[in-house]
Amino acid sequence: MRLLVVEDDRDLNRQISTALSNAGYAVDHAFDGEEGHFLGDTEPYDAVILDVGLPKLDGIAVLERWRRDGRVMPVLILTARDRWSDKVEGFDAGADDYVPKPFHMEEILARVRALLRRATGHATSELTYGPVTLDTRSSRVVVDGAAVKLTSHEYRLLSYLMHHQGRVVSRSELVEHLYDQDFDRDSNTIEVFVGRLRRKLGVDVIQTVRGLGYLCEPPGGAPAA
Ligand code: CA
């Protein structure tokens, strides 16, 4: 899952970005409204954390432009604590959630998890597919009750496929959603990661759909409820 953090306070931006990347997300950041608007307009983010008070273009205007142009990714706005009008304007402009400043980083992480699972049609933080369980709170993966140790890229790949289970995901979509913009992207590495994941999981829950991409499906059957 790939996220964008738009926050002009550089320290705060770095803290949020670091916490999110430690939690297993690919993260891009922007420090003003124009840069943030451009990135959100041109890159396919799974969710955005958007400060309301931004230089060049304020957060509400950024959000209005995205929505007007059909950008539907979930957006969490950061508001000033005593500005109730920020929240009202934010929701009316198309925000999905808000966190008032100052906040605990855990709250941002929990709200991002909730936005991502809702956007992909899941109701809990723990995703299950066949014998595989992926806990988005702890970034842990368990197969048949045994923990499996994954690298951050392997985890991101599995997490993306499990969030979108039952749907064929192309290699180019994976490249766009697993790496931040500074990463040297090469779609061939996806195949390598899929191979490693299959070996580590020990069960074939990732199917290759020739010419189209990958499909997360448990061996021999329909998805678990
Ligand atoms: Ca600000």
PDB file of C-alpha atoms and ligand atoms in Angstrom:
ATOM      1  CA  MET A   1       0.000   0.000   0.000  1.00  0.00           C
ATOM      2  CA  ARG A   2       1.342   3.396  -0.995  1.00  0.00           C
ATOM      3  CA  LEU A   3       0.582   6.583   0.934  1.00  0.00           C
ATOM      4  CA  LEU A   4       1.149  10.316   0.527  1.00  0.00           C
ATOM      5  CA  VAL A   5       1.830  12.647   3.465  1.00  0.00           C
ATOM      6  CA  VAL A   6       1.232  16.364   2.772  1.00  0.00           C
ATOM      7  CA  GLU A   7       2.424  18.424   5.757  1.00  0.00           C
ATOM      8  CA  ASP A   8       4.512  21.608   5.714  1.00  0.00           C
ATOM      9  CA  ASP A   9       5.986  21.085   9.194  1.00  0.00           C
ATOM     10  CA  ARG A  10       9.073  19.131   8.131  1.00  0.00           C
ATOM     11  CA  ASP A  11       9.656  17.470  11.494  1.00  0.00           C
ATOM     12  CA  LEU A  12       6.063  16.339  11.733  1.00  0.00           C
ATOM     13  CA  ASN A  13       6.064  15.184   8.107  1.00  0.00           C
ATOM     14  CA  ARG A  14       9.179  13.115   8.781  1.00  0.00           C
ATOM     15  CA  GLN A  15       7.699  11.621  11.965  1.00  0.00           C
ATOM     16  CA  ILE A  16       4.487  10.592  10.218  1.00  0.00           C
ATOM     17  CA  SER A  17       6.322   9.244   7.150  1.00  0.00           C
ATOM     18  CA  THR A  18       8.732   7.261   9.306  1.00  0.00           C
ATOM     19  CA  ALA A  19       5.943   5.754  11.411  1.00  0.00           C
ATOM     20  CA  LEU A  20       4.029   4.762   8.273  1.00  0.00           C
ATOM     21  CA  SER A  21       7.022   3.236   6.536  1.00  0.00           C
ATOM     22  CA  ASN A  22       7.905   1.333   9.721  1.00  0.00           C
ATOM     23  CA  ALA A  23       4.348  -0.006   9.616  1.00  0.00           C
ATOM     24  CA  GLY A  24       4.992  -1.455   6.160  1.00  0.00           C
ATOM     25  CA  TYR A  25       3.723   1.214   3.753  1.00  0.00           C
ATOM     26  CA  ALA A  26       5.502   2.853   0.836  1.00  0.00           C
ATOM     27  CA  VAL A  27       5.397   6.587   1.605  1.00  0.00           C
ATOM     28  CA  ASP A  28       5.838   9.748  -0.491  1.00  0.00           C
ATOM     29  CA  HIS A  29       5.748  13.203   1.016  1.00  0.00           C
ATOM     30  CA  ALA A  30       5.058  16.788  -0.004  1.00  0.00           C
ATOM     31  CA  PHE A  31       5.624  20.009   1.929  1.00  0.00           C
ATOM     32  CA  ASP A  32       3.153  22.409   0.354  1.00  0.00           C
ATOM     33  CA  GLY A  33      -0.281  22.316  -1.237  1.00  0.00           C
ATOM     34  CA  GLU A  34       0.856  22.629  -4.849  1.00  0.00           C
ATOM     35  CA  GLU A  35       3.365  19.798  -4.626  1.00  0.00           C
ATOM     36  CA  GLY A  36       0.870  17.676  -2.708  1.00  0.00           C
ATOM     37  CA  HIS A  37      -1.891  18.348  -5.210  1.00  0.00           C
ATOM     38  CA  PHE A  38       0.387  17.437  -8.114  1.00  0.00           C
ATOM     39  CA  LEU A  39       1.472  14.126  -6.559  1.00  0.00           C
ATOM     40  CA  GLY A  40      -2.065  13.156  -5.583  1.00  0.00           C
ATOM     41  CA  ASP A  41      -3.206  14.030  -9.087  1.00  0.00           C
ATOM     42  CA  THR A  42      -0.567  11.988 -10.897  1.00  0.00           C
ATOM     43  CA  GLU A  43       0.298   9.037  -8.633  1.00  0.00           C
ATOM     44  CA  PRO A  44      -2.041   6.229  -7.542  1.00  0.00           C
ATOM     45  CA  TYR A  45      -2.072   6.475  -3.738  1.00  0.00           C
ATOM     46  CA  ASP A  46      -4.037   4.063  -1.569  1.00  0.00           C
ATOM     47  CA  ALA A  47      -4.613   6.834   1.000  1.00  0.00           C
ATOM     48  CA  VAL A  48      -3.455  10.394   1.736  1.00  0.00           C
ATOM     49  CA  ILE A  49      -2.717  12.215   5.008  1.00  0.00           C
ATOM     50  CA  LEU A  50      -3.374  15.885   4.273  1.00  0.00           C
ATOM     51  CA  ASP A  51      -2.721  18.848   6.562  1.00  0.00           C
ATOM     52  CA  VAL A  52      -5.382  21.562   6.274  1.00  0.00           C
ATOM     53  CA  GLY A  53      -3.037  24.511   6.879  1.00  0.00           C
ATOM     54  CA  LEU A  54      -0.553  24.430   3.976  1.00  0.00           C
ATOM     55  CA  PRO A  55       1.433  27.084   2.091  1.00  0.00           C
ATOM     56  CA  LYS A  56       0.728  27.843  -1.619  1.00  0.00           C
ATOM     57  CA  LEU A  57      -2.598  25.988  -1.666  1.00  0.00           C
ATOM     58  CA  ASP A  58      -4.509  25.081   1.509  1.00  0.00           C
ATOM     59  CA  GLY A  59      -5.499  21.500   2.221  1.00  0.00           C
ATOM     60  CA  ILE A  60      -9.235  22.049   1.635  1.00  0.00           C
ATOM     61  CA  ALA A  61      -8.542  23.514  -1.829  1.00  0.00           C
ATOM     62  CA  VAL A  62      -6.222  20.592  -2.630  1.00  0.00           C
ATOM     63  CA  LEU A  63      -8.915  18.125  -1.639  1.00  0.00           C
ATOM     64  CA  GLU A  64     -11.642  19.944  -3.590  1.00  0.00           C
ATOM     65  CA  ARG A  65      -9.514  19.845  -6.739  1.00  0.00           C
ATOM     66  CA  TRP A  66      -8.785  16.143  -6.374  1.00  0.00           C
ATOM     67  CA  ARG A  67     -12.449  15.298  -5.888  1.00  0.00           C
ATOM     68  CA  ARG A  68     -13.555  17.567  -8.733  1.00  0.00           C
ATOM     69  CA  ASP A  69     -11.082  15.733 -10.979  1.00  0.00           C
ATOM     70  CA  GLY A  70     -12.386  12.319  -9.917  1.00  0.00           C
ATOM     71  CA  ARG A  71      -9.580  11.316  -7.542  1.00  0.00           C
ATOM     72  CA  VAL A  72     -11.296   8.961  -5.078  1.00  0.00           C
ATOM     73  CA  MET A  73      -8.504   7.757  -2.758  1.00  0.00           C
ATOM     74  CA  PRO A  74      -9.305   7.927   0.983  1.00  0.00           C
ATOM     75  CA  VAL A  75      -8.096  11.171   2.558  1.00  0.00           C
ATOM     76  CA  LEU A  76      -7.399  11.744   6.261  1.00  0.00           C
ATOM     77  CA  ILE A  77      -7.109  15.443   7.116  1.00  0.00           C
ATOM     78  CA  LEU A  78      -5.055  16.903   9.958  1.00  0.00           C
ATOM     79  CA  THR A  79      -6.946  19.752  11.602  1.00  0.00           C
ATOM     80  CA  ALA A  80      -6.225  22.364  14.263  1.00  0.00           C
ATOM     81  CA  ARG A  81      -7.731  21.175  17.554  1.00  0.00           C
ATOM     82  CA  ASP A  82     -10.113  24.056  18.156  1.00  0.00           C
ATOM     83  CA  ARG A  83     -11.141  24.673  14.555  1.00  0.00           C
ATOM     84  CA  TRP A  84     -14.403  22.760  14.243  1.00  0.00           C
ATOM     85  CA  SER A  85     -14.961  24.536  10.926  1.00  0.00           C
ATOM     86  CA  ASP A  86     -11.881  22.708   9.493  1.00  0.00           C
ATOM     87  CA  LYS A  87     -13.660  19.411  10.063  1.00  0.00           C
ATOM     88  CA  VAL A  88     -16.938  20.528   8.503  1.00  0.00           C
ATOM     89  CA  GLU A  89     -15.199  22.078   5.482  1.00  0.00           C
ATOM     90  CA  GLY A  90     -12.952  19.046   5.219  1.00  0.00           C
ATOM     91  CA  PHE A  91     -15.763  16.506   5.156  1.00  0.00           C
ATOM     92  CA  ASP A  92     -17.755  18.648   2.735  1.00  0.00           C
ATOM     93  CA  ALA A  93     -14.701  18.865   0.464  1.00  0.00           C
ATOM     94  CA  GLY A  94     -14.452  15.058   0.400  1.00  0.00           C
ATOM     95  CA  ALA A  95     -12.381  14.038   3.438  1.00  0.00           C
ATOM     96  CA  ASP A  96     -12.998  10.526   4.804  1.00  0.00           C
ATOM     97  CA  ASP A  97     -11.672  11.092   8.294  1.00  0.00           C
ATOM     98  CA  TYR A  98      -9.767  13.621  10.396  1.00  0.00           C
ATOM     99  CA  VAL A  99      -7.325  13.763  13.294  1.00  0.00           C
ATOM    100  CA  PRO A 100      -6.923  16.972  15.309  1.00  0.00           C
ATOM    101  CA  LYS A 101      -3.421  18.169  16.189  1.00  0.00           C
ATOM    102  CA  PRO A 102      -1.619  17.307  18.375  1.00  0.00           C
ATOM    103  CA  PHE A 103      -2.180  13.581  18.011  1.00  0.00           C
ATOM    104  CA  HIS A 104      -0.678  10.267  18.995  1.00  0.00           C
ATOM    105  CA  MET A 105       0.971   8.513  16.057  1.00  0.00           C
ATOM    106  CA  GLU A 106      -0.890   5.309  16.951  1.00  0.00           C
ATOM    107  CA  GLU A 107      -4.148   7.073  16.153  1.00  0.00           C
ATOM    108  CA  ILE A 108      -2.935   8.035  12.670  1.00  0.00           C
ATOM    109  CA  LEU A 109      -1.823   4.433  12.066  1.00  0.00           C
ATOM    110  CA  ALA A 110      -5.146   3.002  13.257  1.00  0.00           C
ATOM    111  CA  ARG A 111      -7.192   5.424  11.171  1.00  0.00           C
ATOM    112  CA  VAL A 112      -5.082   4.711   8.074  1.00  0.00           C
ATOM    113  CA  ARG A 113      -5.630   0.961   8.574  1.00  0.00           C
ATOM    114  CA  ALA A 114      -9.370   1.581   8.872  1.00  0.00           C
ATOM    115  CA  LEU A 115      -9.445   3.733   5.707  1.00  0.00           C
ATOM    116  CA  LEU A 116      -7.492   1.142   3.719  1.00  0.00           C
ATOM    117  CA  ARG A 117      -9.618  -1.782   4.794  1.00  0.00           C
ATOM    118  CA  ARG A 118     -12.865   0.072   4.148  1.00  0.00           C
ATOM    119  CA  ALA A 119     -11.651   1.182   0.730  1.00  0.00           C
ATOM    120  CA  THR A 120     -10.953  -2.448  -0.160  1.00  0.00           C
ATOM    121  CA  GLY A 121     -14.091  -3.909   1.414  1.00  0.00           C
ATOM    122  CA  HIS A 122     -12.713  -5.476   4.597  1.00  0.00           C
ATOM    123  CA  ALA A 123     -14.195  -5.084   8.062  1.00  0.00           C
ATOM    124  CA  THR A 124     -11.310  -6.058  10.358  1.00  0.00           C
ATOM    125  CA  SER A 125      -7.574  -5.401  10.751  1.00  0.00           C
ATOM    126  CA  GLU A 126      -6.817  -9.060  10.339  1.00  0.00           C
ATOM    127  CA  LEU A 127      -7.064 -10.374   6.790  1.00  0.00           C
ATOM    128  CA  THR A 128      -7.502 -14.094   6.257  1.00  0.00           C
ATOM    129  CA  TYR A 129      -7.174 -16.083   3.106  1.00  0.00           C
ATOM    130  CA  GLY A 130      -7.130 -19.844   3.204  1.00  0.00           C
ATOM    131  CA  PRO A 131      -4.464 -20.833   5.745  1.00  0.00           C
ATOM    132  CA  VAL A 132      -2.826 -17.367   5.659  1.00  0.00           C
ATOM    133  CA  THR A 133      -3.576 -14.639   8.206  1.00  0.00           C
ATOM    134  CA  LEU A 134      -2.130 -11.150   7.859  1.00  0.00           C
ATOM    135  CA  ASP A 135      -2.463  -8.788  10.810  1.00  0.00           C
ATOM    136  CA  THR A 136      -2.241  -5.191   9.574  1.00  0.00           C
ATOM    137  CA  ARG A 137      -1.739  -3.916  13.151  1.00  0.00           C
ATOM    138  CA  SER A 138       1.444  -5.851  13.840  1.00  0.00           C
ATOM    139  CA  SER A 139       2.486  -6.521  10.205  1.00  0.00           C
ATOM    140  CA  ARG A 140       2.644 -10.211  11.155  1.00  0.00           C
ATOM    141  CA  VAL A 141       1.858 -13.091   8.855  1.00  0.00           C
ATOM    142  CA  VAL A 142       0.837 -16.510  10.094  1.00  0.00           C
ATOM    143  CA  VAL A 143       0.334 -19.684   8.041  1.00  0.00           C
ATOM    144  CA  ASP A 144      -1.537 -22.539   9.702  1.00  0.00           C
ATOM    145  CA  GLY A 145      -0.761 -21.027  13.105  1.00  0.00           C
ATOM    146  CA  ALA A 146       2.995 -20.633  12.476  1.00  0.00           C
ATOM    147  CA  ALA A 147       4.567 -17.164  12.129  1.00  0.00           C
ATOM    148  CA  VAL A 148       6.335 -16.459   8.835  1.00  0.00           C
ATOM    149  CA  LYS A 149       9.109 -13.873   8.697  1.00  0.00           C
ATOM    150  CA  LEU A 150       8.833 -11.591   5.676  1.00  0.00           C
ATOM    151  CA  THR A 151      10.955  -8.671   4.464  1.00  0.00           C
ATOM    152  CA  SER A 152       9.189  -5.320   4.206  1.00  0.00           C
ATOM    153  CA  HIS A 153       8.803  -5.670   0.418  1.00  0.00           C
ATOM    154  CA  GLU A 154       7.433  -9.197   0.700  1.00  0.00           C
ATOM    155  CA  TYR A 155       4.991  -8.006   3.352  1.00  0.00           C
ATOM    156  CA  ARG A 156       3.830  -5.078   1.203  1.00  0.00           C
ATOM    157  CA  LEU A 157       3.265  -7.369  -1.753  1.00  0.00           C
ATOM    158  CA  LEU A 158       1.268  -9.904   0.247  1.00  0.00           C
ATOM    159  CA  SER A 159      -0.679  -7.178   2.029  1.00  0.00           C
ATOM    160  CA  TYR A 160      -1.656  -5.536  -1.273  1.00  0.00           C
ATOM    161  CA  LEU A 161      -2.771  -8.843  -2.797  1.00  0.00           C
ATOM    162  CA  MET A 162      -4.692  -9.830   0.334  1.00  0.00           C
ATOM    163  CA  HIS A 163      -6.439  -6.452   0.548  1.00  0.00           C
ATOM    164  CA  HIS A 164      -7.472  -6.996  -3.087  1.00  0.00           C
ATOM    165  CA  GLN A 165      -8.112 -10.731  -2.848  1.00  0.00           C
ATOM    166  CA  GLY A 166     -10.279 -12.316  -5.488  1.00  0.00           C
ATOM    167  CA  ARG A 167      -9.218  -9.735  -8.089  1.00  0.00           C
ATOM    168  CA  VAL A 168      -6.414 -10.063 -10.647  1.00  0.00           C
ATOM    169  CA  VAL A 169      -3.712  -7.477  -9.898  1.00  0.00           C
ATOM    170  CA  SER A 170      -1.311  -6.601 -12.713  1.00  0.00           C
ATOM    171  CA  ARG A 171       2.425  -6.304 -12.271  1.00  0.00           C
ATOM    172  CA  SER A 172       2.369  -2.616 -13.187  1.00  0.00           C
ATOM    173  CA  GLU A 173      -0.321  -1.974 -10.547  1.00  0.00           C
ATOM    174  CA  LEU A 174       1.862  -3.712  -7.971  1.00  0.00           C
ATOM    175  CA  VAL A 175       4.879  -1.629  -8.957  1.00  0.00           C
ATOM    176  CA  GLU A 176       2.837   1.578  -8.576  1.00  0.00           C
ATOM    177  CA  HIS A 177       1.456   0.628  -5.168  1.00  0.00           C
ATOM    178  CA  LEU A 178       4.443  -1.032  -3.510  1.00  0.00           C
ATOM    179  CA  TYR A 179       7.214   1.482  -4.109  1.00  0.00           C
ATOM    180  CA  ASP A 180       7.593   5.152  -3.289  1.00  0.00           C
ATOM    181  CA  GLN A 181       8.479   7.546  -6.089  1.00  0.00           C
ATOM    182  CA  ASP A 182      12.206   7.582  -5.286  1.00  0.00           C
ATOM    183  CA  PHE A 183      12.499   3.839  -5.599  1.00  0.00           C
ATOM    184  CA  ASP A 184      14.168   2.393  -8.688  1.00  0.00           C
ATOM    185  CA  ARG A 185      11.163   0.529 -10.021  1.00  0.00           C
ATOM    186  CA  ASP A 186      11.510  -2.595 -12.060  1.00  0.00           C
ATOM    187  CA  SER A 187       8.509  -4.810 -12.645  1.00  0.00           C
ATOM    188  CA  ASN A 188      10.762  -7.875 -12.997  1.00  0.00           C
ATOM    189  CA  THR A 189      11.516  -7.697  -9.285  1.00  0.00           C
ATOM    190  CA  ILE A 190       7.823  -8.339  -8.603  1.00  0.00           C
ATOM    191  CA  GLU A 191       8.177 -11.814 -10.054  1.00  0.00           C
ATOM    192  CA  VAL A 192      11.170 -12.437  -7.805  1.00  0.00           C
ATOM    193  CA  PHE A 193       9.217 -11.312  -4.737  1.00  0.00           C
ATOM    194  CA  VAL A 194       6.252 -13.470  -5.653  1.00  0.00           C
ATOM    195  CA  GLY A 195       8.572 -16.488  -5.964  1.00  0.00           C
ATOM    196  CA  ARG A 196      10.083 -15.794  -2.533  1.00  0.00           C
ATOM    197  CA  LEU A 197       6.666 -15.278  -0.971  1.00  0.00           C
ATOM    198  CA  ARG A 198       5.396 -18.570  -2.351  1.00  0.00           C
ATOM    199  CA  ARG A 199       8.399 -20.390  -0.910  1.00  0.00           C
ATOM    200  CA  LYS A 200       8.100 -18.705   2.492  1.00  0.00           C
ATOM    201  CA  LEU A 201       4.343 -19.197   2.789  1.00  0.00           C
ATOM    202  CA  GLY A 202       4.678 -22.830   1.726  1.00  0.00           C
ATOM    203  CA  VAL A 203       1.155 -22.773   0.309  1.00  0.00           C
ATOM    204  CA  ASP A 204       0.175 -21.560  -3.114  1.00  0.00           C
ATOM    205  CA  VAL A 205      -2.219 -18.750  -2.316  1.00  0.00           C
ATOM    206  CA  ILE A 206      -0.843 -16.516  -5.079  1.00  0.00           C
ATOM    207  CA  GLN A 207      -1.825 -17.625  -8.546  1.00  0.00           C
ATOM    208  CA  THR A 208      -0.228 -16.366 -11.728  1.00  0.00           C
ATOM    209  CA  VAL A 209      -2.805 -15.374 -14.307  1.00  0.00           C
ATOM    210  CA  ARG A 210      -0.871 -15.564 -17.538  1.00  0.00           C
ATOM    211  CA  GLY A 211      -0.561 -12.222 -19.304  1.00  0.00           C
ATOM    212  CA  LEU A 212      -2.637 -10.419 -16.664  1.00  0.00           C
ATOM    213  CA  GLY A 213      -0.964 -10.586 -13.290  1.00  0.00           C
ATOM    214  CA  TYR A 214      -1.538 -12.235  -9.933  1.00  0.00           C
ATOM    215  CA  LEU A 215      -4.543 -13.423  -8.020  1.00  0.00           C
ATOM    216  CA  CYS A 216      -4.646 -14.156  -4.317  1.00  0.00           C
ATOM    217  CA  GLU A 217      -6.656 -17.311  -3.913  1.00  0.00           C
ATOM    218  CA  PRO A 218      -6.285 -20.303  -1.614  1.00  0.00           C
ATOM    219  CA  PRO A 219      -5.487 -23.706  -3.117  1.00  0.00           C
ATOM    220  CA  GLY A 220      -8.475 -25.506  -4.550  1.00  0.00           C
ATOM    221  CA  GLY A 221     -11.259 -23.267  -3.476  1.00  0.00           C
ATOM    222  CA  ALA A 222     -13.314 -20.244  -2.922  1.00  0.00           C
ATOM    223  CA  PRO A 223     -12.121 -17.502  -0.575  1.00  0.00           C
ATOM    224  CA  ALA A 224     -12.680 -17.981   3.131  1.00  0.00           C
ATOM    225  CA  ALA A 225     -15.539 -15.884   4.442  1.00  0.00           C
TER     226      ALA A 225
HETATM  227 CA    CA B   1       0.500  23.203   8.506  1.00  0.00          CA
END
